[in-house]
PDB file of C-alpha atoms in Angstrom:
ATOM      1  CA  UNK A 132       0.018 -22.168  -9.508  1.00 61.00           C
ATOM      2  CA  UNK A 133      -2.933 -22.851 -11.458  1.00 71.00           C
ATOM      3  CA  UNK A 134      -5.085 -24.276  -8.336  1.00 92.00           C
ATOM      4  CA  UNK A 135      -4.814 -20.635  -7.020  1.00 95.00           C
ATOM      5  CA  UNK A 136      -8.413 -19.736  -6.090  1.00 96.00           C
ATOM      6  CA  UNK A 137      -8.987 -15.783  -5.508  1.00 97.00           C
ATOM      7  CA  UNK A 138     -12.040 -14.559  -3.494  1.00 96.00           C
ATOM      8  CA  UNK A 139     -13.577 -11.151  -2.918  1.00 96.00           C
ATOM      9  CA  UNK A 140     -14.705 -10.630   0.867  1.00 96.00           C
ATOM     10  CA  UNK A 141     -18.667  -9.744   0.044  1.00 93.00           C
ATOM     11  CA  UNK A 142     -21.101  -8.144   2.291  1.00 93.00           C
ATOM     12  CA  UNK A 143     -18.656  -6.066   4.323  1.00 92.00           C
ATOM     13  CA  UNK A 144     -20.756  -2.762   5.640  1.00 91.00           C
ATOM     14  CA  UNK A 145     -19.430   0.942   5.319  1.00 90.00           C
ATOM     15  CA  UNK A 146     -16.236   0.792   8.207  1.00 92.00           C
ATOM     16  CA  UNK A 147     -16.020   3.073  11.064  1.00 92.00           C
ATOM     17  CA  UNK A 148     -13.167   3.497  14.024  1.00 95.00           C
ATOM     18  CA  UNK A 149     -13.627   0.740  16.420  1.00 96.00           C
ATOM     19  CA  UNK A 150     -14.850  -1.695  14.159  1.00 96.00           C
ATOM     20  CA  UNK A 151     -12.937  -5.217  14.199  1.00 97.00           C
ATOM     21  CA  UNK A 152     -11.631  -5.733  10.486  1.00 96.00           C
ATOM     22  CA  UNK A 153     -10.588  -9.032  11.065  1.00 97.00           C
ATOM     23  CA  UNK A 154     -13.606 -10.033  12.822  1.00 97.00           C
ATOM     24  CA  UNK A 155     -15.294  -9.061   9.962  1.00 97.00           C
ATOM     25  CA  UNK A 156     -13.484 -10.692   7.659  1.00 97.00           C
ATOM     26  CA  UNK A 157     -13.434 -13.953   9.415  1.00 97.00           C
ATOM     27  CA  UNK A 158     -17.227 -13.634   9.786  1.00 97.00           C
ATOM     28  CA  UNK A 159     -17.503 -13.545   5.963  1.00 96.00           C
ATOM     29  CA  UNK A 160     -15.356 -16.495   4.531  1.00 97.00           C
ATOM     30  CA  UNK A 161     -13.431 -19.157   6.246  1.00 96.00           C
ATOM     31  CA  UNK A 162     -10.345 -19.106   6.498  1.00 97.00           C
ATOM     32  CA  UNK A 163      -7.667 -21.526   5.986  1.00 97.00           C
ATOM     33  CA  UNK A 164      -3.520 -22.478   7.236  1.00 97.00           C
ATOM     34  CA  UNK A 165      -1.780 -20.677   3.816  1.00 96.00           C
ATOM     35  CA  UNK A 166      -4.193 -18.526   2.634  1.00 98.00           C
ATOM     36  CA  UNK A 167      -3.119 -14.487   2.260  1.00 98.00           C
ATOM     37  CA  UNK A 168      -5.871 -11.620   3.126  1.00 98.00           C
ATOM     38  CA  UNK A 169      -5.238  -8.635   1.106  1.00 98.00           C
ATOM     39  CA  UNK A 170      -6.630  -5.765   2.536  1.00 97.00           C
ATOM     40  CA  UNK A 171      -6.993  -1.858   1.468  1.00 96.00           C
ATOM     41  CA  UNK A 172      -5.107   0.590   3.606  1.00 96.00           C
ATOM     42  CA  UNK A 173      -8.414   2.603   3.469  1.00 94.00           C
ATOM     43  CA  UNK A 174     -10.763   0.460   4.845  1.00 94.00           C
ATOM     44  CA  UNK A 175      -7.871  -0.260   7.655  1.00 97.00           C
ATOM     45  CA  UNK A 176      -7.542   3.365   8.429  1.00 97.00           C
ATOM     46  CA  UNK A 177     -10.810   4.206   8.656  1.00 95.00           C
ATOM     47  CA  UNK A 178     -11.599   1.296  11.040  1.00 96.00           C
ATOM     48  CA  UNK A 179      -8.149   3.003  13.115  1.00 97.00           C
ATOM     49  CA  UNK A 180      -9.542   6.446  13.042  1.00 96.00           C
ATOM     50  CA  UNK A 181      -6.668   7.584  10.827  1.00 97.00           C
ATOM     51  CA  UNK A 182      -8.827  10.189   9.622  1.00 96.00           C
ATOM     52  CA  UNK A 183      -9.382  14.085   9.981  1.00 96.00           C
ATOM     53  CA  UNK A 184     -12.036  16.479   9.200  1.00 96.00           C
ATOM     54  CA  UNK A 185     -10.462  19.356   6.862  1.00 96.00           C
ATOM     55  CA  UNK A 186     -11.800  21.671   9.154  1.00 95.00           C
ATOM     56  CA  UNK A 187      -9.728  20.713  11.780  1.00 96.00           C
ATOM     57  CA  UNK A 188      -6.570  21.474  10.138  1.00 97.00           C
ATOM     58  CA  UNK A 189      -5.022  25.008   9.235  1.00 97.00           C
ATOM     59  CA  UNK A 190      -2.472  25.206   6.253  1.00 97.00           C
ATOM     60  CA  UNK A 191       0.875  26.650   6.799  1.00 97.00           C
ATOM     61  CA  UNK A 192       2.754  29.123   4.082  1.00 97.00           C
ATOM     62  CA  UNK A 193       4.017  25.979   2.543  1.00 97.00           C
ATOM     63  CA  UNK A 194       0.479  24.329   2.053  1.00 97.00           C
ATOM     64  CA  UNK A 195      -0.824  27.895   0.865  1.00 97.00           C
ATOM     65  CA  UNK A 196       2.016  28.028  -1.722  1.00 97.00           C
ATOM     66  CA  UNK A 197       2.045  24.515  -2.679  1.00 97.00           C
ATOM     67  CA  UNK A 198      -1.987  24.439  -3.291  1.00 97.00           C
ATOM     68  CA  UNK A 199      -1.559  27.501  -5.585  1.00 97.00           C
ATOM     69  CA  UNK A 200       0.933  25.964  -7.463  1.00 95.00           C
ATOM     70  CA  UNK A 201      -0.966  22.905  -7.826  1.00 96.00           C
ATOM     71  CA  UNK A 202      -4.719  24.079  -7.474  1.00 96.00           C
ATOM     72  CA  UNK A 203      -5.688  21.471  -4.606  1.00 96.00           C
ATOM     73  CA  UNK A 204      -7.266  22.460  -1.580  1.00 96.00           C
ATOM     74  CA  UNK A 205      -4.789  23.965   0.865  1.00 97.00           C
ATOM     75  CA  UNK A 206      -5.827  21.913   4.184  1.00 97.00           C
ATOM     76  CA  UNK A 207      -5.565  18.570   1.935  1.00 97.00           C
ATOM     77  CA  UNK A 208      -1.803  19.949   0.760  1.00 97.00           C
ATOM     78  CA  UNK A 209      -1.054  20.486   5.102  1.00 98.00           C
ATOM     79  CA  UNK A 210      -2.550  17.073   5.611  1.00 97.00           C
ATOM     80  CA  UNK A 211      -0.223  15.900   2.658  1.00 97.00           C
ATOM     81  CA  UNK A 212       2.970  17.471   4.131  1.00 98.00           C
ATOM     82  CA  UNK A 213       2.152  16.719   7.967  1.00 97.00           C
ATOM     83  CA  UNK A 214       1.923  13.073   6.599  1.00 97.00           C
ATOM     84  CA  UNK A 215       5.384  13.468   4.596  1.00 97.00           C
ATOM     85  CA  UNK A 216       9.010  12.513   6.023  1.00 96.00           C
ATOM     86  CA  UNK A 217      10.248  14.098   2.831  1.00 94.00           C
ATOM     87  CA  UNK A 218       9.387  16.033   0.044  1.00 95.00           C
ATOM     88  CA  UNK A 219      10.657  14.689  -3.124  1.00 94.00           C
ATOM     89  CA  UNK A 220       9.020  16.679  -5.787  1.00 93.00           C
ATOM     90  CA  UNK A 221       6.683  19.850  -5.541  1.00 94.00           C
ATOM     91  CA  UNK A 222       4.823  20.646  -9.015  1.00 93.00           C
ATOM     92  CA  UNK A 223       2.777  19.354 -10.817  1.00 92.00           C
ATOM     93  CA  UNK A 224       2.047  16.690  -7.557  1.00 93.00           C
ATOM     94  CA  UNK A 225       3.644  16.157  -4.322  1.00 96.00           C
ATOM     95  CA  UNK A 226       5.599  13.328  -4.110  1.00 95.00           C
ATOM     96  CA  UNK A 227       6.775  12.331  -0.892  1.00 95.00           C
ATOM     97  CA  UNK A 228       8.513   9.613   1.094  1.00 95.00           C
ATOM     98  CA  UNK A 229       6.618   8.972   4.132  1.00 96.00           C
ATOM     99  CA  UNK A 230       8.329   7.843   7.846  1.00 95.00           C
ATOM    100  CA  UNK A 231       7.704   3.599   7.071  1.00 94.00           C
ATOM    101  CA  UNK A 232       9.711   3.918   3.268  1.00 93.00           C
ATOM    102  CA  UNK A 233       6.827   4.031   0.763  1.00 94.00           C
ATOM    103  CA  UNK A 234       6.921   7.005  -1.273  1.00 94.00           C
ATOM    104  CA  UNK A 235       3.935   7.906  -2.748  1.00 93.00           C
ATOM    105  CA  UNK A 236       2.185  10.932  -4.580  1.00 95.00           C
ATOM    106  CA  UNK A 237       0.370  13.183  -2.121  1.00 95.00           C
ATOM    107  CA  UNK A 238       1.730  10.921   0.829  1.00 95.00           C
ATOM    108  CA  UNK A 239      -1.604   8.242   0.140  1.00 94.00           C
ATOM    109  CA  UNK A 240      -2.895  10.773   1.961  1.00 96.00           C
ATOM    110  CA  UNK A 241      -6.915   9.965   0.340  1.00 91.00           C
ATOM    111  CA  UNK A 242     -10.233  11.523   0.013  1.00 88.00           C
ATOM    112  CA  UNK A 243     -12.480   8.754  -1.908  1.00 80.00           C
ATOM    113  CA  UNK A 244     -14.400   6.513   0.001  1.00 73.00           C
ATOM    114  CA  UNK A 245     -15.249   8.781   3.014  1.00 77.00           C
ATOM    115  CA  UNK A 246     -17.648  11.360   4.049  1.00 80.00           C
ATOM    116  CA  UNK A 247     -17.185  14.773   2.670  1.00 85.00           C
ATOM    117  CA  UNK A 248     -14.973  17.004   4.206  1.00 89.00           C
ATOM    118  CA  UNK A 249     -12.465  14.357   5.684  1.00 94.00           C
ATOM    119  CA  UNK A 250      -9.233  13.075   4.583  1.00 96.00           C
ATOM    120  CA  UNK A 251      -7.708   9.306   5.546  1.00 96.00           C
ATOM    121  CA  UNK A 252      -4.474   8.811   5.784  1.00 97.00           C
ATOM    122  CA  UNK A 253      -2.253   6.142   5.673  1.00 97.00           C
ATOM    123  CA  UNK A 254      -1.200   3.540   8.195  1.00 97.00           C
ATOM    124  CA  UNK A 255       1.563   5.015   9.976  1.00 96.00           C
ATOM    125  CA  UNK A 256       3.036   1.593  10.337  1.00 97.00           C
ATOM    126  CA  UNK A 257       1.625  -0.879   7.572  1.00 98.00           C
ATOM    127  CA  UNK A 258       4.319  -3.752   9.210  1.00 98.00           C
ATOM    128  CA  UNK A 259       2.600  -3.917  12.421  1.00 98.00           C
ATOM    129  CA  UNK A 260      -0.840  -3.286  10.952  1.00 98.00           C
ATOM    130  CA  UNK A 261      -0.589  -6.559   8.577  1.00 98.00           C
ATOM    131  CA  UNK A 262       0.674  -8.477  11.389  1.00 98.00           C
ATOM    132  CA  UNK A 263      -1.713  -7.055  13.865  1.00 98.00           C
ATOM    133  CA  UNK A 264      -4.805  -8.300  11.168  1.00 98.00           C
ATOM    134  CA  UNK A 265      -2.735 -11.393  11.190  1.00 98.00           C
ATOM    135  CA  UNK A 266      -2.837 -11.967  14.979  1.00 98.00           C
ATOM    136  CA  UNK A 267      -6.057 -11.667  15.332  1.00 98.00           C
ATOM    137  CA  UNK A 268      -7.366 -13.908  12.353  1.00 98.00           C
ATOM    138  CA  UNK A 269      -5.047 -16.008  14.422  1.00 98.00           C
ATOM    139  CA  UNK A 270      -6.806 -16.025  17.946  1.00 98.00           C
ATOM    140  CA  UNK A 271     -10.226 -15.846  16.534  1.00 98.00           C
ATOM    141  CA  UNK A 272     -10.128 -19.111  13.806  1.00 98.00           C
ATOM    142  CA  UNK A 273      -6.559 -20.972  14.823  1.00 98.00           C
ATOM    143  CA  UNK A 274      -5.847 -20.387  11.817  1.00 98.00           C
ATOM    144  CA  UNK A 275      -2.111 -19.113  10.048  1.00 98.00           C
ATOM    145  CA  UNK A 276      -2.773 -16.767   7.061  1.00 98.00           C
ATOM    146  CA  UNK A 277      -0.530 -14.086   5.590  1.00 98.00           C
ATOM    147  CA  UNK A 278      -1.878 -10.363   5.580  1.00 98.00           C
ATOM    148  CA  UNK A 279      -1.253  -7.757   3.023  1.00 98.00           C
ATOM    149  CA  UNK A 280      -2.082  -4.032   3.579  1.00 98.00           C
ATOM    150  CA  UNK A 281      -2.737  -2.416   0.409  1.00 97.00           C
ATOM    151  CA  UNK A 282      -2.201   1.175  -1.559  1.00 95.00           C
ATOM    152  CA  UNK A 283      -3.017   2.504  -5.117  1.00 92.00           C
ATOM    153  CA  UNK A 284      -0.478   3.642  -6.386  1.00 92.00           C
ATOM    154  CA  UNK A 285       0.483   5.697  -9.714  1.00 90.00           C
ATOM    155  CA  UNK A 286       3.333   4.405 -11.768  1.00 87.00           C
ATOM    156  CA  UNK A 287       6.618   5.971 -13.478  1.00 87.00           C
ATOM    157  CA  UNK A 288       6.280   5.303 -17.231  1.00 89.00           C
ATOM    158  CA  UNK A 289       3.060   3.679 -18.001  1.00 93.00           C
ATOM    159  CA  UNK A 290      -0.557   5.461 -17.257  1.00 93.00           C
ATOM    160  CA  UNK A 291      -3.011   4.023 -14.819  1.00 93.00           C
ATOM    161  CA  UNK A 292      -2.780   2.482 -11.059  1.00 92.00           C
ATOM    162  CA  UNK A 293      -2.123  -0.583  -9.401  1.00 94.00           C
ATOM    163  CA  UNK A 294      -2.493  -1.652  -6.141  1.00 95.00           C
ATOM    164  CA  UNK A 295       0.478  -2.214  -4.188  1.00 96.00           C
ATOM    165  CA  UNK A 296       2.010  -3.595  -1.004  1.00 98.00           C
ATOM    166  CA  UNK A 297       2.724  -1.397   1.897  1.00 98.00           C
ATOM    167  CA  UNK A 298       2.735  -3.720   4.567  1.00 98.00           C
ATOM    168  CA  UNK A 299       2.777  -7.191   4.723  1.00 98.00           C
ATOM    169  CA  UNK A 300       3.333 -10.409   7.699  1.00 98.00           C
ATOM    170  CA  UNK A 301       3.396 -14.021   7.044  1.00 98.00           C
ATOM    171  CA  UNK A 302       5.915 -14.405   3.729  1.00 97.00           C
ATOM    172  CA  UNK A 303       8.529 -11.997   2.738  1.00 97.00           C
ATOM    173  CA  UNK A 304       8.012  -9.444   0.315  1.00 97.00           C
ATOM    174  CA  UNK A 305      10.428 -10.758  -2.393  1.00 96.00           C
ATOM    175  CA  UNK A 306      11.064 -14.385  -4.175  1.00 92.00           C
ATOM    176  CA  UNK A 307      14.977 -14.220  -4.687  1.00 90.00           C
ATOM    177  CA  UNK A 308      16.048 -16.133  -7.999  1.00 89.00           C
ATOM    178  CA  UNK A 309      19.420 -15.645  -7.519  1.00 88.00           C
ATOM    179  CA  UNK A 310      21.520 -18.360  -7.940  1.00 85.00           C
ATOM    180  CA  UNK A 311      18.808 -20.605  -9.374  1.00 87.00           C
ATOM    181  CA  UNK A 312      18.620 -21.662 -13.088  1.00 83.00           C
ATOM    182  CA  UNK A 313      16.329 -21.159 -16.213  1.00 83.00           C
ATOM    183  CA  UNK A 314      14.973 -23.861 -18.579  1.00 84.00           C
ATOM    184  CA  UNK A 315      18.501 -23.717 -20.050  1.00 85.00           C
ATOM    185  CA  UNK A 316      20.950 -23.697 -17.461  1.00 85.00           C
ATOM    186  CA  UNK A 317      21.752 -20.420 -17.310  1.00 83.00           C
ATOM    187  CA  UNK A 318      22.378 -19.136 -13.940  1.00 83.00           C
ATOM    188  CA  UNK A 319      20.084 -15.904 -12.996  1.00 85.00           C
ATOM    189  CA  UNK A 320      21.832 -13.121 -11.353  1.00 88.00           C
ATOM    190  CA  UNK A 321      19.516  -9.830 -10.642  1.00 86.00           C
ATOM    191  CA  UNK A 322      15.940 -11.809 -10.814  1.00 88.00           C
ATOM    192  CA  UNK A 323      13.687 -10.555  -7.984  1.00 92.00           C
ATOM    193  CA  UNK A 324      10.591 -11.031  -7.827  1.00 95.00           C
ATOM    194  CA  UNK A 325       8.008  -8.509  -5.883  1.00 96.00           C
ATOM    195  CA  UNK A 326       5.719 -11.417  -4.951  1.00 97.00           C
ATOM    196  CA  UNK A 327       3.431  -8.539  -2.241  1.00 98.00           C
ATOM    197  CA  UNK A 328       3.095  -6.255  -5.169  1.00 97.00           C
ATOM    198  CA  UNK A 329       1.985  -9.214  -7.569  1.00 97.00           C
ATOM    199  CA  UNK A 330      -0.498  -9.679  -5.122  1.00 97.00           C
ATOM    200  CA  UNK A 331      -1.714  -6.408  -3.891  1.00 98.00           C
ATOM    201  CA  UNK A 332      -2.200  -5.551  -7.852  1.00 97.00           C
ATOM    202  CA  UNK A 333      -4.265  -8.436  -8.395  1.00 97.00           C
ATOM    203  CA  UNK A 334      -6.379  -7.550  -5.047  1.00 97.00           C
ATOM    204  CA  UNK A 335      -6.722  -4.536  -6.364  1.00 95.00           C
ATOM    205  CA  UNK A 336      -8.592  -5.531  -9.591  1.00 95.00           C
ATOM    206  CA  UNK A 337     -10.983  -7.632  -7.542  1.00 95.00           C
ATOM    207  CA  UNK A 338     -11.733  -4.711  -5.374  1.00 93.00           C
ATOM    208  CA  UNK A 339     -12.007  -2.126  -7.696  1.00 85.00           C
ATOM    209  CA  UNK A 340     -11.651   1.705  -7.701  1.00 72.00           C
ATOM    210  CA  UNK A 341     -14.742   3.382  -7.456  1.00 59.00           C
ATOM    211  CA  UNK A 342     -17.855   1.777  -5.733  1.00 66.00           C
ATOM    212  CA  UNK A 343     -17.310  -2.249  -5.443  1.00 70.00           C
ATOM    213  CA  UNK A 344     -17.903  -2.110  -2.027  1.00 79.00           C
ATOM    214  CA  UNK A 345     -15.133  -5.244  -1.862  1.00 90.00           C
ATOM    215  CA  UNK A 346     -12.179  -3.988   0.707  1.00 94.00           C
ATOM    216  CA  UNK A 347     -10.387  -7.029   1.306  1.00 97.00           C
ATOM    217  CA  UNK A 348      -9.739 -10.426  -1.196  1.00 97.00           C
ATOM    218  CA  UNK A 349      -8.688 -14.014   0.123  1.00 98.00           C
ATOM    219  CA  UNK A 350      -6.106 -16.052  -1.770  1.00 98.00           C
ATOM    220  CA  UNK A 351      -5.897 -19.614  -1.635  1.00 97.00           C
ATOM    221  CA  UNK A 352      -3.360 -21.902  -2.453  1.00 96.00           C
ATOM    222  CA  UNK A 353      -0.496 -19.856  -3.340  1.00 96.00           C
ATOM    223  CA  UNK A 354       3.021 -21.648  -3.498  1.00 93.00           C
ATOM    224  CA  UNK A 355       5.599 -20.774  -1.112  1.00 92.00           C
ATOM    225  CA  UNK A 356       8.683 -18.508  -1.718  1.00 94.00           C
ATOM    226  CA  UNK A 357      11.606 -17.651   0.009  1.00 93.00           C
ATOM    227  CA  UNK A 358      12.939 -14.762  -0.036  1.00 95.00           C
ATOM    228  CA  UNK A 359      14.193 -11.293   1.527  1.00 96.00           C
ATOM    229  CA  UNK A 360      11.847  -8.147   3.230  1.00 95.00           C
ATOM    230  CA  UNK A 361      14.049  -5.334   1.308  1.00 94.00           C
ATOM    231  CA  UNK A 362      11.143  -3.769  -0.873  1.00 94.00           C
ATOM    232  CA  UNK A 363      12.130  -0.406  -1.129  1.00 93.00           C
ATOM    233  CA  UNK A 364      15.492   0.670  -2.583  1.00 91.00           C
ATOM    234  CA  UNK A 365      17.807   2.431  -0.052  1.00 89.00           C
ATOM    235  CA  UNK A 366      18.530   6.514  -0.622  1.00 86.00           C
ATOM    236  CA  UNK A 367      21.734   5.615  -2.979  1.00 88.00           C
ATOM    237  CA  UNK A 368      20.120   2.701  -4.534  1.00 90.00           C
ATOM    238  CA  UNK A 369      16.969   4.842  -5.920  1.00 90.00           C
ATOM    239  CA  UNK A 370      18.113   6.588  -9.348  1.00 91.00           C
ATOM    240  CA  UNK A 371      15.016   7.857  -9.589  1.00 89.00           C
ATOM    241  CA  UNK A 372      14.723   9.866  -6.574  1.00 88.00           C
ATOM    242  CA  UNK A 373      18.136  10.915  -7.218  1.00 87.00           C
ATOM    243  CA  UNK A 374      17.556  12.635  -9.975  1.00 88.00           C
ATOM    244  CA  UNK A 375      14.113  13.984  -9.218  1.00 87.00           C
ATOM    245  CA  UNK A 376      15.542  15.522  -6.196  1.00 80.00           C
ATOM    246  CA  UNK A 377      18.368  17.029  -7.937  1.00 78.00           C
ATOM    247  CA  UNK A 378      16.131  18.189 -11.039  1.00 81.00           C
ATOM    248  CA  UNK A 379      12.513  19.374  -8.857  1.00 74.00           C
ATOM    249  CA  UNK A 380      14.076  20.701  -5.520  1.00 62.00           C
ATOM    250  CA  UNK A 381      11.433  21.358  -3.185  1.00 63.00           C
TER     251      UNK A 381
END
């Protein structure tokens, strides 16, 4: 663990659609067998075309209503809810679920790091995005990394963001401890670790939130887990959205 070396991909221009992300990436720093790319769903998008100009979009009653409520720009709100499998909450933020699992506040759907007057949103499937990246660092080096496709996200509780893990290929998204043992023998029962998120969050700090210019972040020599893909608590596991459904009905 402490031979972990993290590395922010320099040098990478302003992306458009077309452009070859992991090209890019591999063009930058070499890669190595083990080594996980962490890379924001923005810069992803963007290279996807997963993008709209505001004027291309007209809000429905819904949007008009919802962008009163919540003094946002009514074509952002449609853009929010044409991006949302769900509606979870209304007011004072729309919080969604969106078609992969993730829920999210305004659907990720973003507005930073763009031109004016266009709105990204997210991949529509993060899985096969991170393995796509992966496949192709694959053909163009030989090389087996893990990929991580990144969000920031708000969080329940405690003020401030964090980057997490929307898609991911390579590991699985959790390190069980069940069954295993502590330094005193005791057997743990409900230990899960989000190993993705640890990462994404960490990527996150090295790419920064405003004008870093640093999209994507190489880690080397991380240990190996094992584990399960079940990141996202099923409809009857998820208190939470239980109760926010039941308390903010939309």
């Amino acid at each position: 663990m402490e031979n972990i070396v993290v590395t922010g991909v320099q040098g990478l221009p302003l992306i458009r659609a077309g452009d070859n992300i992991a090209a890019m990436i591999c063009e930058r720093v070499a890669v190595e067998n083990g080594d996980i790319v962490s890379l924001a769903s923005t810069v992803y998008s963007k290279s996807k075309g997963y993008t709209k100009p505001l004027t291309e979009i007209t809000p429905s009653e819904r949007a008009l209503r919802l962008a009163k409520l919540n003094g946002e720009d009514p074509r952002f709100v449609q853009a929010v809810l044409d991006a949302s499998q769900d509606i979870i909450m209304e007011h004072p933020f729309i919080l969604s679920e969106l078609p992969f699992g993730h829920i999210g506040v305004r659907a990720g759907v973003d507005q930073s790091n763009i031109d004016d007057g266009m709105v990204i949103f997210l991949p529509p499937d993060p899985m096969k995005a991170a393995a796509d990246v992966r496949n192709e660092i694959k053909t163009i080096t030989g090389k087996n990394v893990g990929v991580i496709i990144t969000d920031t996200c708000g969080r329940s509780f405690r003020r401030g963001q964090t980057g997490n893990a929307i898609g991911w290929s390579g590991f699985t998204a959790i390190r069980d401890f069940r069954g295993d043992t502590d330094l005193f023998g005791h057997e743990l029962k409900i230990t899960e670790e989000a190993v993705v998120d640890e990462i994404a969050g960490f990527a996150n700090f090295v790419m920064g939130e405003s004008n870093n210019g640093v999209p994507a972040v190489l880690f080397r020599n991380c240990p190996s887990w094992t584990g399960h893909d079940s990141l996202y608590f099923t409809k009857d596991e998820d208190i939470t959205r239980r109760l926010l459904k039941k308390t903010c009905p939309s």
